[in-house]
C-alpha positions as CSV (number, residue, x, y, z in Angstrom):
1,X,-8.3,1.3,-17.6
2,X,-5.5,3.8,-16.9
3,X,-8.1,6.6,-16.7
4,X,-10.4,4.6,-14.5
5,X,-7.6,3.7,-12.1
6,X,-6.6,7.4,-11.8
7,X,-10.2,8.3,-11.1
8,X,-10.5,5.6,-8.5
9,X,-7.6,7.0,-6.6
10,X,-8.4,10.7,-6.9
11,X,-12.2,10.3,-6.6
12,X,-12.6,13.5,-8.7
13,X,-15.2,12.1,-11.0
14,X,-17.5,10.3,-8.6
15,X,-17.8,9.2,-5.0
16,X,-14.7,7.7,-3.4
17,X,-16.4,4.4,-2.5
18,X,-17.7,3.8,-6.0
19,X,-14.4,4.5,-7.7
20,X,-12.6,2.4,-5.2
21,X,-14.8,-0.4,-6.1
22,X,-14.0,0.2,-9.8
23,X,-10.3,0.1,-8.9
24,X,-10.8,-3.2,-7.1
25,X,-12.5,-4.8,-10.2
26,X,-9.7,-3.5,-12.4
27,X,-7.1,-5.1,-10.2
28,X,-8.9,-8.5,-10.2
29,X,-9.3,-8.3,-14.0
30,X,-5.6,-7.7,-14.3
31,X,-4.7,-10.7,-12.2
32,X,-7.0,-12.9,-14.3
33,X,-5.3,-11.8,-17.5
34,X,-1.9,-12.7,-16.1
35,X,-3.2,-16.1,-15.0
36,X,-4.3,-16.7,-18.5
37,X,-0.9,-15.7,-19.8
38,X,0.8,-18.0,-17.3
39,X,-1.1,-21.0,-18.6
40,X,-0.6,-20.1,-22.2
41,X,3.2,-19.5,-21.7
42,X,3.7,-22.7,-19.8
43,X,2.1,-24.8,-22.6
44,X,4.0,-22.9,-25.2
45,X,7.3,-23.5,-23.4
46,X,6.6,-27.2,-23.4
47,X,5.7,-27.3,-27.1
48,X,8.8,-25.2,-28.2
49,X,11.2,-26.8,-25.8
50,X,13.4,-28.5,-28.5
51,X,12.0,-26.6,-31.5
52,X,14.3,-24.9,-34.0
53,X,12.0,-21.9,-34.1
54,X,12.7,-21.0,-30.5
55,X,14.0,-17.7,-31.6
56,X,10.6,-16.8,-33.1
57,X,9.0,-17.6,-29.8
58,X,11.4,-15.3,-27.9
59,X,10.5,-12.5,-30.3
60,X,6.8,-13.1,-29.8
61,X,6.9,-13.1,-25.9
62,X,7.5,-9.4,-25.3
63,X,4.7,-8.4,-27.7
64,X,2.3,-10.7,-25.9
65,X,3.3,-9.3,-22.5
66,X,3.0,-5.7,-23.8
67,X,-0.5,-6.5,-25.1
68,X,-1.5,-8.0,-21.7
69,X,-0.1,-5.1,-19.7
70,X,-1.3,-2.3,-22.0
71,X,-3.6,0.1,-20.1
72,X,-3.3,-1.9,-16.8
73,X,-1.5,0.2,-14.2
74,X,-2.7,-1.5,-11.1
75,X,-2.1,-5.3,-11.0
76,X,-3.7,-7.6,-8.5
77,X,-0.9,-10.0,-7.9
78,X,2.8,-9.4,-8.5
79,X,3.3,-10.2,-12.2
80,X,7.0,-10.4,-11.6
81,X,6.4,-13.5,-9.6
82,X,4.4,-15.0,-12.5
83,X,7.1,-14.2,-15.0
84,X,9.8,-15.4,-12.7
85,X,8.2,-18.8,-12.5
86,X,8.5,-19.2,-16.2
87,X,12.2,-18.3,-16.2
88,X,12.1,-16.9,-19.7
89,X,15.3,-14.8,-20.3
90,X,13.9,-12.6,-23.0
91,X,11.2,-11.3,-20.6
92,X,13.6,-9.7,-18.2
93,X,12.8,-6.1,-19.2
94,X,9.0,-6.8,-19.0
95,X,9.6,-8.5,-15.6
96,X,11.3,-5.4,-14.3
97,X,8.6,-3.1,-15.6
98,X,5.8,-5.2,-14.3
99,X,7.4,-5.3,-10.8
100,X,7.8,-1.5,-10.7
101,X,4.2,-0.9,-11.9
102,X,2.9,-3.4,-9.4
103,X,4.7,-1.8,-6.5
104,X,3.8,1.7,-7.5
105,X,0.1,0.7,-7.8
106,X,0.2,-1.0,-4.4
107,X,1.9,1.9,-2.7
108,X,-0.6,4.4,-4.2
109,X,-3.6,2.3,-3.0
110,X,-2.2,1.8,0.5
111,X,-1.4,5.5,1.0
112,X,-4.6,6.7,-0.5
113,X,-6.9,4.4,1.6
114,X,-4.8,4.3,4.7
115,X,-5.1,8.1,4.8
116,X,-4.5,9.6,8.2
117,X,-5.9,7.2,10.7
118,X,-4.7,9.4,13.6
119,X,-5.8,12.7,12.1
120,X,-5.3,15.1,15.1
121,X,-1.9,13.6,15.9
122,X,-0.8,13.7,12.3
123,X,-1.9,17.4,12.0
124,X,0.0,18.2,15.2
125,X,3.2,16.7,13.9
126,X,2.8,18.1,10.4
127,X,2.9,21.6,12.0
128,X,6.0,20.6,14.0
129,X,7.7,19.3,10.8
130,X,6.9,22.6,9.1
131,X,8.5,24.6,11.9
132,X,11.7,22.5,11.9
133,X,11.9,22.8,8.1
134,X,11.7,26.6,8.5
135,X,14.8,26.5,10.8
136,X,13.3,26.1,14.3
137,X,15.5,23.9,16.5
138,X,13.7,20.7,17.7
139,X,14.6,21.3,21.4
140,X,12.8,24.6,21.3
141,X,9.5,23.2,20.0
142,X,8.1,22.3,23.4
143,X,8.4,26.0,24.5
144,X,6.0,27.1,21.8
145,X,2.4,27.6,23.1
146,X,0.9,25.6,20.2
147,X,3.3,22.7,20.7
148,X,3.6,22.6,24.5
149,X,3.7,19.3,26.4
150,X,0.0,19.8,27.3
151,X,-1.0,20.2,23.6
152,X,1.0,17.1,22.8
153,X,-0.8,15.1,25.5
154,X,-4.2,16.3,24.2
155,X,-3.3,15.2,20.7
156,X,-2.2,11.8,22.0
157,X,-5.3,11.4,24.2
158,X,-7.5,11.9,21.1
159,X,-6.4,8.5,19.8
160,X,-6.6,5.8,22.5
161,X,-5.9,2.3,21.4
162,X,-9.5,1.2,21.5
163,X,-10.5,4.0,19.0
164,X,-7.5,3.3,16.8
165,X,-8.5,-0.4,16.5
166,X,-12.1,0.6,15.7
167,X,-10.8,2.8,12.9
168,X,-8.7,0.0,11.5
169,X,-11.7,-2.3,11.6
170,X,-13.6,0.1,9.4
171,X,-10.6,0.4,7.1
172,X,-10.4,-3.4,6.7
173,X,-14.1,-3.6,5.8
174,X,-13.6,-1.0,3.1
175,X,-10.5,-2.7,1.6
176,X,-12.3,-6.1,1.9
177,X,-15.2,-4.8,-0.1
178,X,-12.8,-3.6,-2.9
179,X,-10.9,-6.8,-3.1
180,X,-13.3,-9.4,-1.9
181,X,-12.7,-11.6,-5.0
182,X,-9.0,-11.9,-4.3
183,X,-8.2,-13.1,-0.8
184,X,-4.4,-13.3,-1.5
185,X,-4.3,-9.7,-2.7
186,X,-6.3,-8.6,0.4
187,X,-3.7,-10.1,2.6
188,X,-0.9,-8.3,0.7
189,X,-2.7,-5.0,0.9
190,X,-3.5,-5.4,4.6
191,X,0.2,-6.3,5.4
192,X,1.4,-3.2,3.6
193,X,-1.1,-1.1,5.4
194,X,0.2,-2.4,8.7
195,X,3.7,-1.5,7.6
196,X,2.6,2.0,6.6
197,X,0.8,2.5,9.9
198,X,3.9,1.4,11.9
199,X,6.0,3.8,9.9
200,X,3.7,6.7,10.7
201,X,3.9,5.6,14.4
202,X,7.7,5.5,14.4
203,X,7.8,9.0,12.8
204,X,5.6,10.3,15.7
205,X,7.9,8.6,18.2
206,X,11.0,10.1,16.6
207,X,9.6,13.6,16.8
208,X,8.5,13.1,20.4
209,X,12.1,12.0,21.2
210,X,13.6,15.0,19.4
211,X,11.3,17.7,20.5
212,X,10.2,16.5,24.0
213,X,13.3,14.8,25.2
214,X,13.1,13.7,28.8
215,X,9.4,14.6,29.1
216,X,8.5,10.9,29.3
217,X,5.4,11.4,27.1
218,X,4.4,8.3,25.2
219,X,1.7,7.1,23.0
220,X,-1.1,5.0,24.6
221,X,-0.2,1.9,22.6
222,X,3.0,0.4,21.2
223,X,4.1,-1.4,18.0
224,X,3.2,-4.8,19.5
225,X,-0.3,-3.4,20.1
226,X,-0.5,-2.3,16.5
227,X,0.6,-5.7,15.2
228,X,-2.0,-7.3,17.4
229,X,-4.8,-4.9,16.1
230,X,-4.0,-5.8,12.5
231,X,-3.7,-9.5,13.2
232,X,-6.9,-9.7,15.2
233,X,-8.9,-7.8,12.6
234,X,-7.7,-10.1,9.8
235,X,-8.4,-13.2,11.7
236,X,-12.0,-12.1,12.5
237,X,-12.9,-11.9,8.8
């Protein structure tokens, strides 16, 4: 499963859409395994509540969790939440590991499939970032021919709000296809994608403020518009 999840993200072994579908199925399978563990552990806790062999049970728990988690890197629902519900002290290390693995898998998925929704603008600012990293002062950027105010306006005009929303609708359909069997996970992923998109937007705004101070050049849509795009798309499906 580890190998399959890597391939699903890199797309090196097959088409991106096929491997993404494989990743989605792995994620759903992982969640179902944790659901089974949840039921088993709840019943076991009741049976061993006042048992003298409670120590044996505590030694057994980590081995069971390790067996469930083995080779599963991308988890559909936060296993930390499941383990927390049980409130089993001996599982604290496994709880921490599961939470880290879950968050890493979620971040990887979001960044991979979110991609660069405003490609021309992202490329424009990537070049500006590179110049600043090489020592160029932000206030001199606008005087470079490739980064003039006119070029910035062209990059911004390539991504009107209507087209951005259309691109997000296509993204939602792709994610929905991957995770159609798990509605809750779809909501989590979509929320994280909205946060990632807003973070990209804020980075653009910060660079505009630093490099084009006083130029009064703004994006054609704001954060409230972005939130509305994501909300509207989710409600339509």
